[in-house]
Amino acid sequence: MLSWAILFLVVAIVAAVLGFGGIAGTAVSIAKLIFVVALVLFAISALVHLLRGRA
């Protein structure tokens, strides 16, 4: 999932360099959303791992 965020960030940078403002803004928004979702899922996974302990 983090790779998708990086991909959209790269698309946004390329679009910004080429002057496509609307596409760049949308790609940045998508990249931010995917990054936040990845962070939340990581935090939940780490919390569950800590609560369960070792098997």
Short mmCIF file of N, CA, C and O in Angstrom, two decimals:
data_model
loop_
_atom_site.label_atom_id
_atom_site.label_comp_id
_atom_site.label_asym_id
_atom_site.label_seq_id
_atom_site.Cartn_x
_atom_site.Cartn_y
_atom_site.Cartn_z
N MET A 1 0.82 -1.18 0.00
CA MET A 1 0.00 0.00 0.00
C MET A 1 0.87 1.25 0.00
O MET A 1 0.52 2.25 -0.62
N LEU A 2 1.98 1.16 0.69
CA LEU A 2 2.88 2.31 0.72
C LEU A 2 3.47 2.57 -0.66
O LEU A 2 3.72 3.72 -1.03
N SER A 3 3.64 1.52 -1.44
CA SER A 3 4.15 1.71 -2.80
C SER A 3 3.16 2.49 -3.67
O SER A 3 3.57 3.26 -4.54
N TRP A 4 1.86 2.31 -3.43
CA TRP A 4 0.85 3.09 -4.15
C TRP A 4 0.96 4.56 -3.81
O TRP A 4 0.83 5.43 -4.67
N ALA A 5 1.18 4.86 -2.54
CA ALA A 5 1.33 6.25 -2.12
C ALA A 5 2.55 6.89 -2.79
O ALA A 5 2.49 8.03 -3.26
N ILE A 6 3.64 6.15 -2.85
CA ILE A 6 4.85 6.66 -3.49
C ILE A 6 4.61 6.85 -4.99
O ILE A 6 5.04 7.84 -5.58
N LEU A 7 3.89 5.91 -5.61
CA LEU A 7 3.57 6.02 -7.03
C LEU A 7 2.76 7.28 -7.32
O LEU A 7 3.08 8.03 -8.25
N PHE A 8 1.73 7.54 -6.53
CA PHE A 8 0.92 8.73 -6.74
C PHE A 8 1.72 10.00 -6.47
O PHE A 8 1.52 11.02 -7.12
N LEU A 9 2.65 9.95 -5.52
CA LEU A 9 3.50 11.10 -5.26
C LEU A 9 4.39 11.39 -6.46
O LEU A 9 4.56 12.54 -6.86
N VAL A 10 4.95 10.35 -7.06
CA VAL A 10 5.79 10.52 -8.24
C VAL A 10 4.96 11.07 -9.40
O VAL A 10 5.41 11.98 -10.12
N VAL A 11 3.75 10.55 -9.57
CA VAL A 11 2.86 11.06 -10.62
C VAL A 11 2.57 12.54 -10.39
O VAL A 11 2.57 13.34 -11.34
N ALA A 12 2.34 12.92 -9.13
CA ALA A 12 2.07 14.32 -8.81
C ALA A 12 3.27 15.20 -9.12
O ALA A 12 3.11 16.31 -9.66
N ILE A 13 4.46 14.73 -8.80
CA ILE A 13 5.66 15.53 -9.08
C ILE A 13 5.85 15.71 -10.57
O ILE A 13 6.13 16.81 -11.05
N VAL A 14 5.69 14.63 -11.34
CA VAL A 14 5.84 14.71 -12.80
C VAL A 14 4.78 15.63 -13.38
O VAL A 14 5.08 16.47 -14.25
N ALA A 15 3.55 15.51 -12.92
CA ALA A 15 2.47 16.37 -13.42
C ALA A 15 2.72 17.83 -13.08
O ALA A 15 2.44 18.72 -13.88
N ALA A 16 3.26 18.08 -11.89
CA ALA A 16 3.54 19.46 -11.50
C ALA A 16 4.65 20.05 -12.36
O ALA A 16 4.58 21.22 -12.75
N VAL A 17 5.66 19.25 -12.65
CA VAL A 17 6.76 19.73 -13.49
C VAL A 17 6.27 20.05 -14.89
O VAL A 17 6.69 21.03 -15.50
N LEU A 18 5.34 19.23 -15.40
CA LEU A 18 4.82 19.45 -16.75
C LEU A 18 3.73 20.51 -16.80
O LEU A 18 3.26 20.86 -17.87
N GLY A 19 3.27 20.99 -15.64
CA GLY A 19 2.31 22.07 -15.61
C GLY A 19 0.85 21.66 -15.54
O GLY A 19 -0.03 22.46 -15.79
N PHE A 20 0.59 20.41 -15.20
CA PHE A 20 -0.79 19.95 -15.05
C PHE A 20 -1.20 20.10 -13.59
O PHE A 20 -1.11 19.17 -12.80
N GLY A 21 -1.69 21.28 -13.23
CA GLY A 21 -1.98 21.58 -11.83
C GLY A 21 -3.09 20.75 -11.22
O GLY A 21 -2.98 20.28 -10.10
N GLY A 22 -4.18 20.55 -11.97
CA GLY A 22 -5.30 19.79 -11.43
C GLY A 22 -4.95 18.34 -11.18
O GLY A 22 -5.30 17.76 -10.15
N ILE A 23 -4.24 17.74 -12.12
CA ILE A 23 -3.83 16.34 -11.97
C ILE A 23 -2.85 16.20 -10.83
O ILE A 23 -2.93 15.26 -10.04
N ALA A 24 -1.93 17.14 -10.71
CA ALA A 24 -0.94 17.09 -9.64
C ALA A 24 -1.61 17.20 -8.27
O ALA A 24 -1.27 16.46 -7.35
N GLY A 25 -2.55 18.10 -8.14
CA GLY A 25 -3.26 18.26 -6.86
C GLY A 25 -4.04 17.02 -6.48
O GLY A 25 -4.04 16.60 -5.32
N THR A 26 -4.71 16.44 -7.46
CA THR A 26 -5.47 15.21 -7.20
C THR A 26 -4.55 14.07 -6.81
O THR A 26 -4.84 13.31 -5.87
N ALA A 27 -3.43 13.93 -7.51
CA ALA A 27 -2.49 12.85 -7.20
C ALA A 27 -1.89 13.02 -5.81
O ALA A 27 -1.70 12.04 -5.08
N VAL A 28 -1.61 14.26 -5.42
CA VAL A 28 -1.08 14.51 -4.08
C VAL A 28 -2.12 14.15 -3.02
O VAL A 28 -1.80 13.53 -2.00
N SER A 29 -3.36 14.49 -3.27
CA SER A 29 -4.43 14.16 -2.32
C SER A 29 -4.58 12.65 -2.16
O SER A 29 -4.72 12.14 -1.04
N ILE A 30 -4.54 11.94 -3.27
CA ILE A 30 -4.65 10.48 -3.22
C ILE A 30 -3.45 9.89 -2.49
O ILE A 30 -3.61 8.98 -1.67
N ALA A 31 -2.26 10.39 -2.77
CA ALA A 31 -1.05 9.89 -2.10
C ALA A 31 -1.13 10.11 -0.59
O ALA A 31 -0.79 9.22 0.19
N LYS A 32 -1.61 11.29 -0.17
CA LYS A 32 -1.75 11.56 1.27
C LYS A 32 -2.76 10.62 1.91
O LYS A 32 -2.51 10.08 3.00
N LEU A 33 -3.88 10.41 1.25
CA LEU A 33 -4.91 9.53 1.79
C LEU A 33 -4.40 8.10 1.94
O LEU A 33 -4.57 7.47 2.99
N ILE A 34 -3.74 7.58 0.91
CA ILE A 34 -3.22 6.22 0.97
C ILE A 34 -2.15 6.10 2.04
O ILE A 34 -2.08 5.10 2.77
N PHE A 35 -1.31 7.12 2.19
CA PHE A 35 -0.27 7.09 3.21
C PHE A 35 -0.86 7.07 4.62
O PHE A 35 -0.41 6.31 5.47
N VAL A 36 -1.89 7.87 4.85
CA VAL A 36 -2.55 7.89 6.16
C VAL A 36 -3.21 6.54 6.45
O VAL A 36 -3.11 6.02 7.57
N VAL A 37 -3.87 5.97 5.46
CA VAL A 37 -4.49 4.66 5.64
C VAL A 37 -3.43 3.61 5.97
O VAL A 37 -3.62 2.77 6.86
N ALA A 38 -2.29 3.66 5.29
CA ALA A 38 -1.20 2.72 5.58
C ALA A 38 -0.68 2.90 6.99
O ALA A 38 -0.41 1.92 7.70
N LEU A 39 -0.55 4.15 7.44
CA LEU A 39 -0.09 4.39 8.82
C LEU A 39 -1.08 3.87 9.85
O LEU A 39 -0.69 3.28 10.86
N VAL A 40 -2.37 4.08 9.62
CA VAL A 40 -3.39 3.61 10.55
C VAL A 40 -3.38 2.08 10.61
O VAL A 40 -3.43 1.49 11.69
N LEU A 41 -3.30 1.44 9.45
CA LEU A 41 -3.26 -0.03 9.43
C LEU A 41 -2.00 -0.56 10.11
O LEU A 41 -2.06 -1.57 10.82
N PHE A 42 -0.88 0.12 9.95
CA PHE A 42 0.35 -0.28 10.64
C PHE A 42 0.19 -0.15 12.15
O PHE A 42 0.60 -1.04 12.90
N ALA A 43 -0.40 0.96 12.60
CA ALA A 43 -0.59 1.17 14.04
C ALA A 43 -1.51 0.10 14.63
O ALA A 43 -1.24 -0.44 15.70
N ILE A 44 -2.58 -0.23 13.93
CA ILE A 44 -3.50 -1.26 14.40
C ILE A 44 -2.79 -2.61 14.45
O ILE A 44 -2.92 -3.36 15.42
N SER A 45 -2.02 -2.91 13.42
CA SER A 45 -1.29 -4.17 13.38
C SER A 45 -0.28 -4.26 14.52
O SER A 45 -0.14 -5.30 15.17
N ALA A 46 0.44 -3.18 14.77
CA ALA A 46 1.42 -3.18 15.86
C ALA A 46 0.74 -3.32 17.22
O ALA A 46 1.22 -4.05 18.09
N LEU A 47 -0.40 -2.67 17.39
CA LEU A 47 -1.13 -2.76 18.66
C LEU A 47 -1.64 -4.18 18.90
O LEU A 47 -1.51 -4.72 20.00
N VAL A 48 -2.19 -4.79 17.87
CA VAL A 48 -2.68 -6.17 18.00
C VAL A 48 -1.53 -7.11 18.30
O VAL A 48 -1.64 -8.01 19.14
N HIS A 49 -0.39 -6.90 17.66
CA HIS A 49 0.78 -7.74 17.91
C HIS A 49 1.25 -7.60 19.36
O HIS A 49 1.61 -8.60 20.00
N LEU A 50 1.23 -6.38 19.88
CA LEU A 50 1.66 -6.17 21.27
C LEU A 50 0.68 -6.79 22.26
O LEU A 50 1.10 -7.32 23.30
N LEU A 51 -0.61 -6.72 21.98
CA LEU A 51 -1.61 -7.25 22.89
C LEU A 51 -1.64 -8.78 22.89
O LEU A 51 -1.91 -9.39 23.91
N ARG A 52 -1.36 -9.38 21.75
CA ARG A 52 -1.40 -10.84 21.65
C ARG A 52 -0.14 -11.46 22.25
O ARG A 52 -0.18 -12.59 22.75
N GLY A 53 0.97 -10.77 22.17
CA GLY A 53 2.22 -11.31 22.70
C GLY A 53 2.76 -12.40 21.79
O GLY A 53 2.34 -12.58 20.66
N ARG A 54 3.70 -13.14 22.33
CA ARG A 54 4.29 -14.23 21.55
C ARG A 54 3.43 -15.46 21.60
O ARG A 54 2.81 -15.77 22.60
N ALA A 55 3.45 -16.19 20.50
CA ALA A 55 2.63 -17.41 20.42
C ALA A 55 3.32 -18.57 21.09
O ALA A 55 4.48 -18.65 21.24
#
